[in-house]
């Protein structure tokens, strides 16, 4: 009965009423279908909203080559596919490319004394110093203080 009612509304040119009837009649089952495709309620909501908008914009040109229900399912499937692709793009390649680029920039911009290989060599050198020399190094270089010894000998 709904198919005939929808066709009658379309023949009268009442696009809004036809769209409303389509969504009221088939909306719940189409939403369930979209949710089962996307397996994420938020994505399904977005896709379903896009499908309803497509129905509103396309119902005037509906040619009844299939049932309205089948037509709505097809629109919803396409909307779900678009939403899934957009979600993959948001999470996928562009982010990983950006991550690689930023990592490379950070590595090249890292000061030499902060690089792991340089830190290892400095640690090895520190270990070869006497206790007094390590203390002076700690106070002068690591803490940025002057030499505490009278006369402030340069190390």
XYZ file of N, CA and C in Angstrom:
465
model
N 0.818 -1.198 0.000
C 0.000 0.000 0.000
C 0.863 1.263 0.000
N 1.961 1.256 0.706
C 2.812 2.436 0.784
C 3.370 2.824 -0.582
N 3.735 1.831 -1.393
C 4.281 2.121 -2.716
C 3.279 2.935 -3.532
N 2.013 2.553 -3.481
C 0.979 3.282 -4.229
C 0.775 4.681 -3.653
N 0.806 4.788 -2.338
C 0.660 6.100 -1.703
C 1.811 7.017 -2.094
N 3.010 6.472 -2.107
C 4.187 7.263 -2.477
C 4.077 7.714 -3.932
N 3.677 6.794 -4.823
C 3.509 7.141 -6.235
C 2.454 8.240 -6.404
N 1.366 8.146 -5.648
C 0.315 9.163 -5.731
C 0.840 10.526 -5.287
N 1.610 10.551 -4.217
C 2.180 11.812 -3.746
C 3.159 12.393 -4.766
N 3.930 11.531 -5.398
C 4.877 11.993 -6.411
C 4.147 12.557 -7.626
N 3.066 11.922 -8.026
C 2.285 12.409 -9.161
C 1.662 13.770 -8.865
N 1.317 14.002 -7.609
C 0.786 15.310 -7.201
C 1.902 16.337 -7.043
N 3.166 15.873 -7.029
C 4.291 16.786 -6.872
C 4.614 17.118 -5.418
N 4.078 16.329 -4.498
C 4.318 16.564 -3.075
C 5.562 15.787 -2.634
N 6.725 16.348 -2.960
C 8.015 15.707 -2.721
C 8.257 15.489 -1.231
N 7.966 16.511 -0.421
C 8.219 16.401 1.014
C 7.391 15.298 1.663
N 6.115 15.212 1.297
C 5.250 14.177 1.866
C 5.692 12.792 1.406
N 6.098 12.680 0.143
C 6.573 11.391 -0.378
C 7.843 10.960 0.359
N 8.760 11.905 0.547
C 10.004 11.601 1.266
C 9.704 11.187 2.700
N 8.824 11.912 3.341
C 8.462 11.594 4.722
C 7.869 10.197 4.820
N 7.013 9.841 3.894
C 6.393 8.515 3.910
C 7.438 7.421 3.661
N 8.361 7.670 2.757
C 9.423 6.694 2.480
C 10.248 6.438 3.739
N 10.653 7.513 4.399
C 11.500 7.380 5.588
C 10.708 6.754 6.734
N 9.454 7.145 6.900
C 8.626 6.554 7.960
C 8.409 5.062 7.726
N 8.148 4.717 6.490
C 7.805 3.321 6.169
C 9.032 2.404 6.205
N 10.139 2.862 5.632
C 11.297 1.990 5.454
C 12.531 2.395 6.271
N 12.475 3.526 6.939
C 13.638 4.078 7.621
C 14.280 3.150 8.641
N 13.472 2.565 9.505
C 14.025 1.714 10.569
C 14.767 0.507 9.995
N 14.179 -0.140 9.010
C 14.849 -1.316 8.449
C 16.078 -0.934 7.634
N 16.026 0.205 6.948
C 17.185 0.651 6.177
C 18.306 1.062 7.124
N 17.954 1.726 8.229
C 18.987 2.079 9.210
C 19.641 0.809 9.760
N 18.846 -0.198 10.061
C 19.399 -1.469 10.540
C 20.344 -2.090 9.526
N 19.984 -1.997 8.266
C 20.831 -2.511 7.192
C 22.158 -1.766 7.150
N 22.113 -0.449 7.213
C 23.324 0.375 7.176
C 24.194 0.088 8.406
N 23.566 -0.026 9.562
C 24.313 -0.324 10.793
C 25.000 -1.683 10.692
N 24.335 -2.650 10.057
C 24.965 -3.966 9.914
C 26.128 -3.924 8.932
N 26.077 -3.034 7.950
C 27.185 -2.892 7.007
C 28.389 -2.215 7.650
N 28.133 -1.157 8.419
C 29.227 -0.343 8.962
C 29.694 -0.789 10.343
N 28.849 -1.488 11.063
C 29.188 -2.002 12.401
C 29.639 -0.892 13.364
N 29.097 0.290 13.165
C 29.397 1.438 14.025
C 28.175 2.352 13.970
N 27.553 2.566 15.113
C 26.291 3.312 15.128
C 26.461 4.764 14.692
N 27.569 5.397 15.065
C 27.798 6.783 14.657
C 27.974 6.895 13.146
N 28.778 5.997 12.587
C 28.954 5.995 11.122
C 27.634 5.683 10.432
N 26.891 4.741 10.993
C 25.602 4.379 10.412
C 24.637 5.562 10.433
N 24.645 6.317 11.511
C 23.782 7.500 11.600
C 24.143 8.519 10.527
N 25.441 8.738 10.351
C 25.883 9.676 9.317
C 25.483 9.195 7.925
N 25.707 7.919 7.665
C 25.357 7.361 6.359
C 23.852 7.397 6.132
N 23.083 7.075 7.168
C 21.627 7.094 7.038
C 21.128 8.516 6.775
N 21.699 9.490 7.458
C 21.321 10.890 7.215
C 21.605 11.286 5.775
N 22.772 10.882 5.280
C 23.132 11.179 3.893
C 22.168 10.486 2.934
N 21.770 9.265 3.261
C 20.827 8.532 2.408
C 19.471 9.231 2.385
N 19.002 9.682 3.530
C 17.711 10.388 3.586
C 17.767 11.683 2.784
N 18.892 12.363 2.862
C 19.058 13.583 2.074
C 19.043 13.257 0.581
N 19.683 12.171 0.206
C 19.680 11.746 -1.202
C 18.276 11.372 -1.665
N 17.528 10.739 -0.791
C 16.144 10.403 -1.127
C 15.356 11.687 -1.360
N 15.517 12.667 -0.480
C 14.806 13.943 -0.625
C 15.146 14.611 -1.949
N 16.425 14.613 -2.310
C 16.843 15.274 -3.551
C 16.528 14.446 -4.795
N 16.421 13.127 -4.644
C 16.244 12.281 -5.817
C 14.852 11.751 -6.039
N 13.963 11.916 -5.071
C 12.645 11.295 -5.186
C 11.826 11.873 -6.350
N 12.051 13.113 -6.691
C 11.312 13.714 -7.808
C 11.663 13.039 -9.131
N 12.874 12.507 -9.236
C 13.286 11.845 -10.470
C 13.174 10.320 -10.379
N 12.566 9.809 -9.310
C 12.378 8.362 -9.160
C 11.525 7.862 -10.316
N 12.017 6.821 -11.039
C 11.347 6.336 -12.249
C 10.627 5.017 -12.060
N 10.541 4.526 -10.865
C 9.804 3.300 -10.542
C 10.299 2.088 -11.332
N 11.605 2.029 -11.621
C 12.165 0.843 -12.260
C 12.361 -0.269 -11.237
N 12.252 0.093 -9.979
C 12.276 -0.854 -8.875
C 11.286 -0.322 -7.841
N 11.122 -1.063 -6.762
C 10.254 -0.549 -5.708
C 10.961 0.593 -4.987
N 10.206 1.439 -4.323
C 10.785 2.533 -3.549
C 11.688 1.959 -2.463
N 11.264 0.868 -1.886
C 12.045 0.216 -0.839
C 13.412 -0.206 -1.370
N 13.473 -0.856 -2.511
C 14.727 -1.283 -3.128
C 15.589 -0.076 -3.473
N 14.954 0.965 -3.994
C 15.645 2.194 -4.347
C 16.297 2.812 -3.104
N 15.553 2.863 -1.996
C 16.064 3.415 -0.740
C 17.236 2.573 -0.220
N 17.117 1.265 -0.300
C 18.211 0.385 0.120
C 19.474 0.640 -0.719
N 19.303 0.822 -2.013
C 20.440 1.072 -2.900
C 21.122 2.395 -2.544
N 20.326 3.421 -2.320
C 20.870 4.720 -1.926
C 21.617 4.588 -0.594
N 21.033 3.868 0.345
C 21.649 3.683 1.663
C 22.966 2.915 1.560
N 23.003 1.906 0.705
C 24.243 1.137 0.518
C 25.353 2.033 -0.028
N 25.011 2.866 -1.002
C 26.003 3.793 -1.555
C 26.469 4.797 -0.494
N 25.543 5.286 0.314
C 25.905 6.222 1.385
C 26.816 5.543 2.411
N 26.525 4.290 2.726
C 27.371 3.537 3.667
C 28.767 3.333 3.084
N 28.843 3.019 1.800
C 30.144 2.858 1.148
C 30.948 4.155 1.190
N 30.283 5.274 0.897
C 30.973 6.575 0.945
C 31.459 6.884 2.361
N 30.620 6.629 3.348
C 30.991 6.890 4.735
C 32.178 6.028 5.161
N 32.177 4.771 4.767
C 33.287 3.874 5.102
C 34.583 4.349 4.449
N 34.511 4.781 3.182
C 35.703 5.306 2.494
C 36.218 6.563 3.181
N 35.306 7.451 3.538
C 35.725 8.681 4.225
C 36.371 8.362 5.560
N 35.821 7.404 6.270
C 36.387 7.017 7.563
C 37.788 6.449 7.390
N 37.992 5.629 6.371
C 39.329 5.074 6.112
C 40.311 6.190 5.768
N 39.856 7.165 4.998
C 40.734 8.291 4.649
C 41.104 9.095 5.880
N 40.133 9.310 6.765
C 40.409 10.081 7.982
C 41.414 9.362 8.868
N 41.360 8.041 8.913
C 42.245 7.264 9.780
C 43.485 6.760 9.073
N 43.451 6.696 7.769
C 44.459 5.944 7.037
C 45.633 6.711 6.502
N 45.853 6.608 5.257
C 47.056 7.029 4.557
C 47.483 8.460 4.857
N 46.639 9.468 4.729
C 47.142 10.819 4.948
C 47.764 10.998 6.328
N 47.175 10.411 7.355
C 47.711 10.542 8.699
C 49.060 9.844 8.808
N 49.180 8.641 8.251
C 50.445 7.934 8.359
C 51.532 8.635 7.556
N 51.195 9.238 6.420
C 52.177 9.997 5.659
C 52.616 11.214 6.462
N 51.678 11.881 7.079
C 51.995 13.037 7.907
C 52.863 12.624 9.082
N 52.533 11.505 9.682
C 53.310 11.006 10.817
C 54.754 10.734 10.403
N 54.937 10.093 9.258
C 56.296 9.804 8.782
C 57.069 11.088 8.509
N 56.407 12.052 7.892
C 57.060 13.311 7.572
C 57.466 14.051 8.846
N 56.564 14.105 9.817
C 56.882 14.784 11.071
C 57.999 14.077 11.823
N 57.972 12.759 11.828
C 59.022 11.997 12.498
C 60.376 12.287 11.855
N 60.408 12.321 10.542
C 61.658 12.612 9.845
C 62.146 14.023 10.173
N 61.237 14.979 10.206
C 61.620 16.353 10.548
C 62.173 16.435 11.965
N 61.511 15.764 12.875
C 61.949 15.800 14.269
C 63.324 15.177 14.408
N 63.535 14.063 13.739
C 64.843 13.394 13.832
C 65.958 14.265 13.292
N 65.708 14.933 12.172
C 66.766 15.764 11.599
C 66.949 17.047 12.390
N 65.903 17.483 13.070
C 65.998 18.719 13.854
C 66.506 18.476 15.271
N 66.617 17.240 15.690
C 67.075 16.926 17.033
C 68.525 17.361 17.193
N 68.791 18.096 18.262
C 70.157 18.547 18.527
C 71.073 17.328 18.648
N 72.305 17.505 18.215
C 73.255 16.385 18.186
C 73.430 15.748 19.555
N 73.478 16.554 20.615
C 73.723 15.989 21.943
C 72.530 15.214 22.490
N 71.373 15.318 21.827
C 70.197 14.585 22.281
C 69.996 13.267 21.527
N 70.734 13.040 20.483
C 70.605 11.805 19.712
C 71.154 10.633 20.507
N 70.549 9.497 20.370
C 70.907 8.321 21.152
C 72.362 7.920 20.977
N 72.840 7.888 19.739
C 74.225 7.460 19.521
C 75.216 8.420 20.167
N 74.923 9.719 20.123
C 75.803 10.709 20.742
C 75.716 10.600 22.259
N 74.500 10.407 22.787
C 74.343 10.254 24.240
C 75.114 9.035 24.739
N 75.095 7.955 23.988
C 75.836 6.756 24.387
C 77.335 7.035 24.457
N 77.853 7.750 23.471
C 79.280 8.072 23.468
C 79.627 8.999 24.634
N 78.747 9.970 24.911
C 78.989 10.876 26.040
C 78.962 10.123 27.368
N 78.032 9.189 27.510
C 77.978 8.386 28.739
C 79.252 7.590 28.917
N 79.747 7.035 27.844
C 80.986 6.260 27.883
C 82.159 7.154 28.298
N 82.187 8.354 27.744
C 83.242 9.304 28.081
C 83.154 9.713 29.555
N 81.937 9.971 30.038
C 81.747 10.329 31.451
C 82.277 9.240 32.381
N 81.999 8.003 32.029
C 82.434 6.879 32.864
C 83.951 6.793 32.948
N 84.632 7.323 31.957
C 86.098 7.272 31.976
C 86.703 8.379 32.844
N 85.879 9.331 33.293
C 86.362 10.434 34.131
C 86.436 10.020 35.596
N 87.257 10.755 36.338
C 87.325 10.529 37.789
C 86.055 11.085 38.432
N 85.833 10.758 39.696
C 84.646 11.222 40.413
C 84.602 12.745 40.460
N 85.762 13.394 40.725
C 85.813 14.857 40.803
C 85.504 15.485 39.443
N 86.055 14.893 38.371
C 85.819 15.420 37.032
C 84.340 15.277 36.635
N 83.723 14.150 37.013
C 82.287 13.960 36.736
C 81.457 14.990 37.483
N 81.830 15.283 38.735
C 81.108 16.268 39.526
C 81.210 17.648 38.887
N 82.401 18.014 38.464
C 82.591 19.296 37.790
C 81.776 19.353 36.498
N 81.808 18.279 35.761
C 81.040 18.211 34.525
C 79.553 18.373 34.812
N 79.095 17.702 35.831
C 77.691 17.801 36.226
C 77.335 19.234 36.562
N 78.169 19.887 37.352
C 77.878 21.251 37.773
C 77.996 22.266 36.642
N 78.966 22.086 35.761
C 79.186 23.067 34.692
C 78.303 22.822 33.483
N 78.267 21.638 32.996
C 77.557 21.366 31.745
C 76.103 20.986 31.983
N 75.897 19.994 32.823
C 74.543 19.498 33.015
C 73.651 20.501 33.723
N 74.194 21.254 34.644
C 73.382 22.204 35.398
C 73.612 23.639 34.949
N 74.602 23.865 34.112
C 74.856 25.195 33.586
C 75.431 26.152 34.610
N 76.151 25.642 35.614
C 76.725 26.495 36.664
C 78.205 26.737 36.411
N 78.673 27.728 37.115
C 80.103 28.038 37.060
C 80.884 26.996 37.848
N 82.164 26.927 37.624
C 83.071 26.042 38.364
C 83.095 26.502 39.824
N 82.766 25.597 40.772
C 82.709 25.996 42.181
C 84.092 26.180 42.814
N 85.141 25.769 42.119
C 86.488 25.877 42.689
C 86.955 27.337 42.638
N 87.755 27.727 43.602
C 88.307 29.087 43.584
C 89.066 29.323 42.274
N 88.876 30.437 41.681
C 89.559 30.749 40.424
C 88.796 30.256 39.218
N 87.797 29.361 39.417
C 86.922 28.886 38.334
C 87.663 28.338 37.155
N 88.497 27.353 37.373
C 89.292 26.773 36.310
C 88.393 26.256 35.188
N 88.831 26.462 33.966
C 88.091 25.972 32.798
C 88.377 24.506 32.599
N 87.343 23.758 32.299
C 87.490 22.324 32.052
C 87.385 22.082 30.583
